[in-house]
mmCIF file of C-alpha atoms in Angstrom:
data_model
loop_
_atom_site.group_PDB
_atom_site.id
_atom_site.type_symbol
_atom_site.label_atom_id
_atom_site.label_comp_id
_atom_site.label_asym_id
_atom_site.label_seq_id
_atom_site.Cartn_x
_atom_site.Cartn_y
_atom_site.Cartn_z
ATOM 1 C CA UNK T 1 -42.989 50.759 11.539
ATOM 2 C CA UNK T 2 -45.815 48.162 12.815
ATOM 3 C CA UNK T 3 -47.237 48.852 16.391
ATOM 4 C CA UNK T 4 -46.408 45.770 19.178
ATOM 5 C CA UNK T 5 -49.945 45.002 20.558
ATOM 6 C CA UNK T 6 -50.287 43.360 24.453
ATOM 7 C CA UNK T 7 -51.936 39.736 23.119
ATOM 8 C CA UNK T 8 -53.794 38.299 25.807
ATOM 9 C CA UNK T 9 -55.779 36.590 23.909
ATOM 10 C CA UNK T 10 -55.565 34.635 20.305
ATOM 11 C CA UNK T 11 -58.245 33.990 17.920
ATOM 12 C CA UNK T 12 -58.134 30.252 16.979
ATOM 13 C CA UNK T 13 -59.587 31.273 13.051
ATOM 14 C CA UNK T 14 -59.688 27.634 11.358
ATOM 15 C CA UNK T 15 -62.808 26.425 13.013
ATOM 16 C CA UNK T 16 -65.554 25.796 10.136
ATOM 17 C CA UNK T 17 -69.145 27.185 10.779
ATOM 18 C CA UNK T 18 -70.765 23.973 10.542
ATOM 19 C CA UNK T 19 -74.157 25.134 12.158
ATOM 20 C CA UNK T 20 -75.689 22.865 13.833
ATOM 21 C CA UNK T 21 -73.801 19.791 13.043
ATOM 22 C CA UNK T 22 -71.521 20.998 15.689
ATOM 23 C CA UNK T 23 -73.301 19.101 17.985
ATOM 24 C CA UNK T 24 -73.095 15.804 16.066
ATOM 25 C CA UNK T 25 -69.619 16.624 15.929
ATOM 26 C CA UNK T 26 -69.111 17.124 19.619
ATOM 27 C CA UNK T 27 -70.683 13.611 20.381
ATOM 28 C CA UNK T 28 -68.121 12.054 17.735
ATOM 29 C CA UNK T 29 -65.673 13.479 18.916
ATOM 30 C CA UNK T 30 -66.180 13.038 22.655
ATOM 31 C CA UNK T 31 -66.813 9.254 22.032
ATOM 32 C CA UNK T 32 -63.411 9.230 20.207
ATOM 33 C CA UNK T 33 -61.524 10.734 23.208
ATOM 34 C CA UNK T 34 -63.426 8.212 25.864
ATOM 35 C CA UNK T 35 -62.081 5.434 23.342
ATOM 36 C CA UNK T 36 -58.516 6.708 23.579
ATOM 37 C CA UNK T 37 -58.436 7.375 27.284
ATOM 38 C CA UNK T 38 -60.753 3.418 27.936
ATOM 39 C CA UNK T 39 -58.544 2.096 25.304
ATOM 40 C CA UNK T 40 -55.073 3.265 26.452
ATOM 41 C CA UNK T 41 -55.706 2.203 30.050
ATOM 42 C CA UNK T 42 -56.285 -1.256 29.143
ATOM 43 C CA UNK T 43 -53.409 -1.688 27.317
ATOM 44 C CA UNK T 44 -51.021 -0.459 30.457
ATOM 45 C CA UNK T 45 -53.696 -2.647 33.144
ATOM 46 C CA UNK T 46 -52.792 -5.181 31.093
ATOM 47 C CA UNK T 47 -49.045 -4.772 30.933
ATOM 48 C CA UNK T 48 -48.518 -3.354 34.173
ATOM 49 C CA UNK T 49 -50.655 -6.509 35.775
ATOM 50 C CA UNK T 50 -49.002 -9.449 34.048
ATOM 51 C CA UNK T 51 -45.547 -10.174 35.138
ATOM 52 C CA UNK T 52 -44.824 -12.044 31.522
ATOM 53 C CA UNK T 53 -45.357 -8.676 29.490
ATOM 54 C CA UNK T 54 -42.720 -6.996 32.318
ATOM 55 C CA UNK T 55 -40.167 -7.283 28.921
ATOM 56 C CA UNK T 56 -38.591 -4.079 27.092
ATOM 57 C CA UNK T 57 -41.196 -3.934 23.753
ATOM 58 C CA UNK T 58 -44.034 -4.188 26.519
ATOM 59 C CA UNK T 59 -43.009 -1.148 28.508
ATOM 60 C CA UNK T 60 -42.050 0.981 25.350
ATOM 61 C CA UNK T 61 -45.820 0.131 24.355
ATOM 62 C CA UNK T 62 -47.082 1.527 27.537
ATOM 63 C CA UNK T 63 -44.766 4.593 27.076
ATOM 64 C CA UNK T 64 -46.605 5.069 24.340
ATOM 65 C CA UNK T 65 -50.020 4.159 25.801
ATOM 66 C CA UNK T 66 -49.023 7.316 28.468
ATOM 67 C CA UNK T 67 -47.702 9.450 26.239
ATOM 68 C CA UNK T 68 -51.237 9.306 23.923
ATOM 69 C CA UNK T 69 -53.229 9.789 27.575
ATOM 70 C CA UNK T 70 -51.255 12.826 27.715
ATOM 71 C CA UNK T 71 -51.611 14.446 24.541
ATOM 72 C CA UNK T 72 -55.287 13.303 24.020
ATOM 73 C CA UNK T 73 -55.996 15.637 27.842
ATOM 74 C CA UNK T 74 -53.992 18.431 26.864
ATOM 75 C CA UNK T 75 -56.107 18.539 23.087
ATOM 76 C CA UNK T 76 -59.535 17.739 23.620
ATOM 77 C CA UNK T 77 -61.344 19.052 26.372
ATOM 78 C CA UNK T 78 -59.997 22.666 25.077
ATOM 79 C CA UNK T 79 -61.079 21.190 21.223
ATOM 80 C CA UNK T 80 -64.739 20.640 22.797
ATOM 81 C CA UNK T 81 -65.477 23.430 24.318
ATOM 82 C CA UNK T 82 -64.642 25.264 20.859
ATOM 83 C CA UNK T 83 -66.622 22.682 18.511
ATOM 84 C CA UNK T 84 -69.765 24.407 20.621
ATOM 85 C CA UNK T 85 -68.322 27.660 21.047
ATOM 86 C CA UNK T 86 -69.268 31.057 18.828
ATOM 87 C CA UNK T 87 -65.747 32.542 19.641
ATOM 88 C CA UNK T 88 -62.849 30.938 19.887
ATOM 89 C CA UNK T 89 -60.750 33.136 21.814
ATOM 90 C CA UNK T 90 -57.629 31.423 24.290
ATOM 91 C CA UNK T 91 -55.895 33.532 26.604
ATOM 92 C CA UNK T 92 -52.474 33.457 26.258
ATOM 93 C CA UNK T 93 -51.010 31.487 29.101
ATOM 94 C CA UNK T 94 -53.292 28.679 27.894
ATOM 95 C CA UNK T 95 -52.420 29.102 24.546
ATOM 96 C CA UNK T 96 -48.648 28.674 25.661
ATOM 97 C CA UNK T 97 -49.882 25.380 27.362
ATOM 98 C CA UNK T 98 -51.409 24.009 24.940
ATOM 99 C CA UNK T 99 -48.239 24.754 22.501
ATOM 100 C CA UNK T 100 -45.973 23.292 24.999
ATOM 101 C CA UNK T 101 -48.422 19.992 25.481
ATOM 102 C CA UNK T 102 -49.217 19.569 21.863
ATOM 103 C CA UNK T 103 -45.269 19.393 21.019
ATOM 104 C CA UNK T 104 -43.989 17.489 23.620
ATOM 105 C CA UNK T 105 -45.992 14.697 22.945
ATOM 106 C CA UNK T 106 -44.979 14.607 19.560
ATOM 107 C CA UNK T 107 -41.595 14.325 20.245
ATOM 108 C CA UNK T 108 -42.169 12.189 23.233
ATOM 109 C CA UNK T 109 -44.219 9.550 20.732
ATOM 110 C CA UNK T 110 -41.044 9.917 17.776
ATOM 111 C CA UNK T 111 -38.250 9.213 20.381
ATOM 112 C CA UNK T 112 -40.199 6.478 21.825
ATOM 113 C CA UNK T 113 -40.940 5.117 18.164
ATOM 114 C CA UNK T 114 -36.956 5.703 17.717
ATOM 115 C CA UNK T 115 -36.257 3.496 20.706
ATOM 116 C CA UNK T 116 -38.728 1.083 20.310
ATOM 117 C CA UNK T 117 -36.755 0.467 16.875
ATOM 118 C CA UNK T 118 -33.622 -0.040 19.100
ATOM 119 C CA UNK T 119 -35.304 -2.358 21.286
ATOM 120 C CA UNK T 120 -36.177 -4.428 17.828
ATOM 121 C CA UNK T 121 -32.836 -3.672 16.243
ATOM 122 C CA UNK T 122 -31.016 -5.589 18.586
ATOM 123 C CA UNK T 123 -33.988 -8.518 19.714
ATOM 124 C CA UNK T 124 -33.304 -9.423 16.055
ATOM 125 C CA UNK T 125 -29.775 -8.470 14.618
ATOM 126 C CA UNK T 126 -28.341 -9.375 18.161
ATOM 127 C CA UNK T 127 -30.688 -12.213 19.887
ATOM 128 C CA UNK T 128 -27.802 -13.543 21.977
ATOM 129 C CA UNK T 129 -26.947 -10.330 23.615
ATOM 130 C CA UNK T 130 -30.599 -9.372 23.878
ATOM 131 C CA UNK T 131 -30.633 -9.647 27.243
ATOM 132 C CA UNK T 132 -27.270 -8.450 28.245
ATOM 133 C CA UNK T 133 -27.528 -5.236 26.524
ATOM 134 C CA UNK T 134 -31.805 -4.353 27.256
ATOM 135 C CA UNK T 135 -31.147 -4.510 31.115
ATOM 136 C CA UNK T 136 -33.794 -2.909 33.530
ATOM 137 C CA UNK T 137 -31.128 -0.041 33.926
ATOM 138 C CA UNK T 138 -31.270 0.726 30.125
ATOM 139 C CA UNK T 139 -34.711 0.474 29.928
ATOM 140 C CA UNK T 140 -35.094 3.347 32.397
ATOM 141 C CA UNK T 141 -32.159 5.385 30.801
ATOM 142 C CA UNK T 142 -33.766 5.373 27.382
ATOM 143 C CA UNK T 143 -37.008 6.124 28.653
ATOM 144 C CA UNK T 144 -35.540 8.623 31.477
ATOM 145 C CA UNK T 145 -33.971 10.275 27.664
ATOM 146 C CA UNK T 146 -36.787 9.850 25.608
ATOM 147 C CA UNK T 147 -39.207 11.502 28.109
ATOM 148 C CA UNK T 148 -36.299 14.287 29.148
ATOM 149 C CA UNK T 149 -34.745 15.650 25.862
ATOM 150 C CA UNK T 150 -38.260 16.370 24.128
ATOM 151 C CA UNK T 151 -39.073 18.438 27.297
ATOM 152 C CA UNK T 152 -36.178 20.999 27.514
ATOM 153 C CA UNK T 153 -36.372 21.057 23.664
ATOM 154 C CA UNK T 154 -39.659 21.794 23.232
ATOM 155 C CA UNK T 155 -39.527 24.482 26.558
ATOM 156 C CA UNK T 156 -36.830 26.377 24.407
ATOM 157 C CA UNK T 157 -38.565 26.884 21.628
ATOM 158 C CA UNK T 158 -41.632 27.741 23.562
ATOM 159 C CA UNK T 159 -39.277 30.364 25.665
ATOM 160 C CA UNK T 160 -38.244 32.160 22.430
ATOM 161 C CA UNK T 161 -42.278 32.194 21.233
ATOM 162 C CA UNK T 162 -43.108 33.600 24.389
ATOM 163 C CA UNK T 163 -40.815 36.207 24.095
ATOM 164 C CA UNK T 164 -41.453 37.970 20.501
ATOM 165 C CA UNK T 165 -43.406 40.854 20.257
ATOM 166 C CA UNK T 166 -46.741 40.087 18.240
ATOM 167 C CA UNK T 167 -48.786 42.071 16.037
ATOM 168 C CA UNK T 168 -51.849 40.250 15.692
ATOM 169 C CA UNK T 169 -53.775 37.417 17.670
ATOM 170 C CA UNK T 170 -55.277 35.650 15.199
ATOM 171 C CA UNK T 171 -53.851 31.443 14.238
ATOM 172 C CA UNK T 172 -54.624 29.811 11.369
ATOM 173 C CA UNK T 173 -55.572 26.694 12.898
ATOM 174 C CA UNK T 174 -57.797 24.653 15.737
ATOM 175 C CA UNK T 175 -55.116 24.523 18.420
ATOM 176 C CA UNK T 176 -52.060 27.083 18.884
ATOM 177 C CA UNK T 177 -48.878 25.962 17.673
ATOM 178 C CA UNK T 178 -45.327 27.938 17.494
ATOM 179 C CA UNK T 179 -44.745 28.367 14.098
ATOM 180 C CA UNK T 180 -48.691 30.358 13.375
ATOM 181 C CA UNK T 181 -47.505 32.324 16.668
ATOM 182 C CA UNK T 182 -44.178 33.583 15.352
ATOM 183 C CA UNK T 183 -45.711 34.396 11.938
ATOM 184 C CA UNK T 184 -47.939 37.322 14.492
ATOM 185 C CA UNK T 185 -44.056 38.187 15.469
ATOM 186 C CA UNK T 186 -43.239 42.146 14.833
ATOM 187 C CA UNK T 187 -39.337 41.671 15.057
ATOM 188 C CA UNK T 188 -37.514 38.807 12.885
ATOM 189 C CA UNK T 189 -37.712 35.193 13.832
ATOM 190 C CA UNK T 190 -34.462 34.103 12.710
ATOM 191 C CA UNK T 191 -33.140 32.901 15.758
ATOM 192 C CA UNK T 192 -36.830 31.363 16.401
ATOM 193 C CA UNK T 193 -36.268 29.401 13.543
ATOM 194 C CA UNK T 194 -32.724 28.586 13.876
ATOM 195 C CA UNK T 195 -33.353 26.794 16.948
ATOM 196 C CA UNK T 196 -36.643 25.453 15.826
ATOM 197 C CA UNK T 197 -35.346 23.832 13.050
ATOM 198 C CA UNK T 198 -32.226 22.407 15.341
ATOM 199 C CA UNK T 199 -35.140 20.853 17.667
ATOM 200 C CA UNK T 200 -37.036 19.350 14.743
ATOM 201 C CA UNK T 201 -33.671 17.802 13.620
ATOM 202 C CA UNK T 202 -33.169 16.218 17.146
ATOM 203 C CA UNK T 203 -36.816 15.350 17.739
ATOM 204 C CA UNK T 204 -37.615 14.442 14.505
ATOM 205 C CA UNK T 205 -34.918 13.887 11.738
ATOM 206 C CA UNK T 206 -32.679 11.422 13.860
ATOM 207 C CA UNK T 207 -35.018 9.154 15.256
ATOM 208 C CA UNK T 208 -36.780 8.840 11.723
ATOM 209 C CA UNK T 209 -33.610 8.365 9.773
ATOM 210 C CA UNK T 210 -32.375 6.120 12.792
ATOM 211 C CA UNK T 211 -35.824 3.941 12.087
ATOM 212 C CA UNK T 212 -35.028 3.712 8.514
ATOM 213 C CA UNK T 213 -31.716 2.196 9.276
ATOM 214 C CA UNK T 214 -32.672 -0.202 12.077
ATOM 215 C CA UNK T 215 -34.874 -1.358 9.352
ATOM 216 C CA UNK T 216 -32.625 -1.727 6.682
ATOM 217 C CA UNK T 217 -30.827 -3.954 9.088
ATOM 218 C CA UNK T 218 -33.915 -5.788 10.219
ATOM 219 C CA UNK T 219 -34.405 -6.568 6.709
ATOM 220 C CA UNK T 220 -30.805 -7.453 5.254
ATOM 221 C CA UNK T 221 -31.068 -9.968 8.581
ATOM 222 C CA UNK T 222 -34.409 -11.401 7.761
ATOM 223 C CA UNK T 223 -33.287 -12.370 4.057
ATOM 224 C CA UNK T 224 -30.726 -14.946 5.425
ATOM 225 C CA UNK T 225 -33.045 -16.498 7.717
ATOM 226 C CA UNK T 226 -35.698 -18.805 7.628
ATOM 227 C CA UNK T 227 -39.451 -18.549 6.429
ATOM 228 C CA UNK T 228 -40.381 -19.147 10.138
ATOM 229 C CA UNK T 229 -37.776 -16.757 11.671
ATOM 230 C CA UNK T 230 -39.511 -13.558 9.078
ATOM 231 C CA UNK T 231 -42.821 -14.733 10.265
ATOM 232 C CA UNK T 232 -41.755 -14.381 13.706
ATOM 233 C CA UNK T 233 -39.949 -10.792 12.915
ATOM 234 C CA UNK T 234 -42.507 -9.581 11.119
ATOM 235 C CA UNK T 235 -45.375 -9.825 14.095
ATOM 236 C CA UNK T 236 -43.170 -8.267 16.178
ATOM 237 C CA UNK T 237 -42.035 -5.500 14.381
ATOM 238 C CA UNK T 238 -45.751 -4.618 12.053
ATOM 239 C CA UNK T 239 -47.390 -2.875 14.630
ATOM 240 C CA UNK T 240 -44.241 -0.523 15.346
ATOM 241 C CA UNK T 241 -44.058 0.039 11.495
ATOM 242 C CA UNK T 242 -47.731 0.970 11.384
ATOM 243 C CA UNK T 243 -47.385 3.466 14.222
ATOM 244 C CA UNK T 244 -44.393 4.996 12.623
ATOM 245 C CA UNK T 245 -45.377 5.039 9.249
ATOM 246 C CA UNK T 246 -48.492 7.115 10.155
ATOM 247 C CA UNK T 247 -47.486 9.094 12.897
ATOM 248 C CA UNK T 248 -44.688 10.531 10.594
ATOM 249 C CA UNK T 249 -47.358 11.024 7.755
ATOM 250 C CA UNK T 250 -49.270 12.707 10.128
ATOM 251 C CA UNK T 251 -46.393 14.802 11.458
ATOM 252 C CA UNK T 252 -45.732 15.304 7.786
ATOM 253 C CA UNK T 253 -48.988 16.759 7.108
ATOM 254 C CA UNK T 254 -48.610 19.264 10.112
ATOM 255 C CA UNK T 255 -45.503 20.258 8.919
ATOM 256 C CA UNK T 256 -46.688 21.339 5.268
ATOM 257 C CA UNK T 257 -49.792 22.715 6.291
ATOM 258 C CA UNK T 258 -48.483 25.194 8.397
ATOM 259 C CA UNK T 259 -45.466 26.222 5.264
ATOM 260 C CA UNK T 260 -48.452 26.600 2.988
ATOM 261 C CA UNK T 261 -51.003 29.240 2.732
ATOM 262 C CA UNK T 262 -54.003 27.423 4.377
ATOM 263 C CA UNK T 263 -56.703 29.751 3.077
ATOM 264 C CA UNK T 264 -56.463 28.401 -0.390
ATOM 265 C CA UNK T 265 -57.256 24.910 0.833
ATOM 266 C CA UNK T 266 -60.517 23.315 1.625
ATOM 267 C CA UNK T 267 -61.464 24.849 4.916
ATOM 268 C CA UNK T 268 -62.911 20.886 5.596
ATOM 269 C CA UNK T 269 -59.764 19.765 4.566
ATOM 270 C CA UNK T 270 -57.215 21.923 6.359
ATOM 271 C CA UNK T 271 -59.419 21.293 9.493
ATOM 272 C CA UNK T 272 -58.729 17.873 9.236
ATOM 273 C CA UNK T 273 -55.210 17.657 8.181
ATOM 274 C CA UNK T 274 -54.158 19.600 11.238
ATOM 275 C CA UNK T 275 -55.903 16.988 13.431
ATOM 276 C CA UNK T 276 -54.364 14.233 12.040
ATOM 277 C CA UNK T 277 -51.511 13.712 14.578
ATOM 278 C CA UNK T 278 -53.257 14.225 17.676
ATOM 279 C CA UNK T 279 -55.984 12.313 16.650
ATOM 280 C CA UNK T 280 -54.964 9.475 14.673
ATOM 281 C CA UNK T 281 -51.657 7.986 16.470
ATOM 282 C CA UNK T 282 -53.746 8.056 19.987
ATOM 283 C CA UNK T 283 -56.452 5.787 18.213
ATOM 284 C CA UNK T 284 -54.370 3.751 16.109
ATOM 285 C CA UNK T 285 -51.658 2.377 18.745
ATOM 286 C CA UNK T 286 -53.966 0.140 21.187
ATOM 287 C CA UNK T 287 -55.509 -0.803 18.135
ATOM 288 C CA UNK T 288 -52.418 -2.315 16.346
ATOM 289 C CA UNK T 289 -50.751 -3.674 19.669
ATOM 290 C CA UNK T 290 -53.915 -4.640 21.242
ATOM 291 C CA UNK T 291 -54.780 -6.998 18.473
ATOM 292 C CA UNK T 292 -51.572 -7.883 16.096
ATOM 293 C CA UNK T 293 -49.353 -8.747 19.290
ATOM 294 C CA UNK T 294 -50.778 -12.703 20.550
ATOM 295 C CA UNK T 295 -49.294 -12.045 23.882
ATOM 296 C CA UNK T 296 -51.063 -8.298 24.868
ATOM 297 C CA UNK T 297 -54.787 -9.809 22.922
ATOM 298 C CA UNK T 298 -54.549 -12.697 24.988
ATOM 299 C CA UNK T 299 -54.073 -11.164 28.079
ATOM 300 C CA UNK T 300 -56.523 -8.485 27.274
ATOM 301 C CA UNK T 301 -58.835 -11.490 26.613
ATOM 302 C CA UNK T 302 -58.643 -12.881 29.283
ATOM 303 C CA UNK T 303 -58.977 -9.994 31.936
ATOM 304 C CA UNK T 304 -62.207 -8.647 29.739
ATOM 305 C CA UNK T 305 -65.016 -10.186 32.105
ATOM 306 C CA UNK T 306 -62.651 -8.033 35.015
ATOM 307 C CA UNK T 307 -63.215 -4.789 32.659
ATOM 308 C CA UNK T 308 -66.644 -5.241 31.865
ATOM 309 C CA UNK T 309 -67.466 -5.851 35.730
ATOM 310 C CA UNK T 310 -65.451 -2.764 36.504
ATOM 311 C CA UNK T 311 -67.775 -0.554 34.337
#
């Protein structure tokens, strides 16, 4: 029978020995989270300041825009410190955090993605109710869901982690996540799982397959209408397919990393797999809306001599 051990601390075992290109490393790095935190901002000073961009798809973007602020802080100062650390020991209560951080802003940026596709679901196969149906007070109710459900979700699955005797402290990875903790878990998991798979189904599953078939619509619509009419559809509704398609690739790449066994894998390459989606989806999204949508890159234009005085 295995002994239960008191963690209060876990060994975060995926981090490369890269010597002193850690430093290099750090700068990169660093510069990539001031570009998602300088980057993000703009794009909600932008929408929040002009009254024309107060519409539905604009305040879904800045959803988005929030939600990347606050997975980008709960990942990277922590990821820092370790890229010019020796050990890379986290005590457990912040390991917990992070978990809890990490996940929720996954699922916060898939049900936004799910109800941005909503919100472009009905601009398109409905136009005429548009306006009747994406009121102010359903605005804030699909937020007010997309921003609630992830939360208790995520804090049950956390609850469950929290509450399994371990057996070892070391993850195979660069930041802690549930399923590397419950694999240090003495007693069975079952229930663990159970309910982390039912989470994954709600968080994940049904906003993806929902996206698929808003899209299916989108497109059955589009090939009865005009050349001008796909143009239009197809500005407003690239950048959301960008940020899906690669968030979910990136989600994708999460998820199969952590069912395989890492150790056979380039250590270079399992490094950055892991990263992908808190790395690449923060980066990506003010990208794509700040320059495909006319409306947000001529605003953001137009108010750059205000940034550039500001800094």
């Amino acid at each position: 029978m295995e002994n239960y051990t008191n963690t209060f601390h876990f060994n975060l075992t995926m981090f490369v020995n890269i010597g002193s290109y850690r430093y290099p490393a750090f700068v990169l790095c660093l510069l990539m989270f001031a570009f998602i935190v300088s980057a993000n901002i703009i794009i909600l000073l932008v929408i929040s300041q002009e009254r024309t961009l107060h519409e539905p798809m604009y305040m879904f973007i800045a959803l988005l825009s929030v939600n990347a602020l606050y997975g980008s802080t709960g990942f990277f100062p922590r990821f820092l410190m370790d890229l010019l650390s020796d050990t890379h020991l986290i005590s457990r209560p912040a390991c917990f955090t992070q978990i809890y951080i990490i996940y929720t802003y996954a699922s916060y940026e898939m049900t936004i993605l799910g109800i941005m596709a909503f919100d472009r679901y009905v601009a398109v196969c409905e136009p005429l109710h548009y306006h009747n149906k994406m009121t102010h007070k359903k605005v804030c109710i699909l937020s007010a869901f997309a921003w609630i459900m992830p939360a208790f979700s995520v804090a049950t699955c956390l609850y469950l982690a929290i509450r399994l005797p371990l057996c070892g402290n070391k993850i195979l990875k660069v930041y802690c996540a549930v399923w590397n903790v419950a694999k240090l878990s003495c007693v069975s998991t079952l229930i663990s799982n159970i309910v982390g798979l039912l989470v994954a189904v709600v968080t994940v599953f049904l906003p993806l397959i929902y996206v698929l078939y808003t899209y299916c619509r989108i497109i059955i619509v589009c090939s009865k209408m005009s050349s001008e009419f796909k143009s239009k559809v197809f500005q407003t509704c690239l950048p959301h397919t960008i940020s899906f398609v690669t968030f979910s690739i990136a989600v994708f790449c999460d998820v199969a990393l952590s069912r395989i066994d890492v150790e056979k894998l380039n250590p270079y390459l399992a490094v950055i797999l892991s990263l992908e989606f808190v790395l690449i989806p923060p980066v990506l999204n003010p990208l794509v809306y700040g320059l495909t949508l006319p409306e947000i890159r001529k605003h953001i234009l137009r108010m750059w001599p205000w940034f550039c005085k500001q800094t």
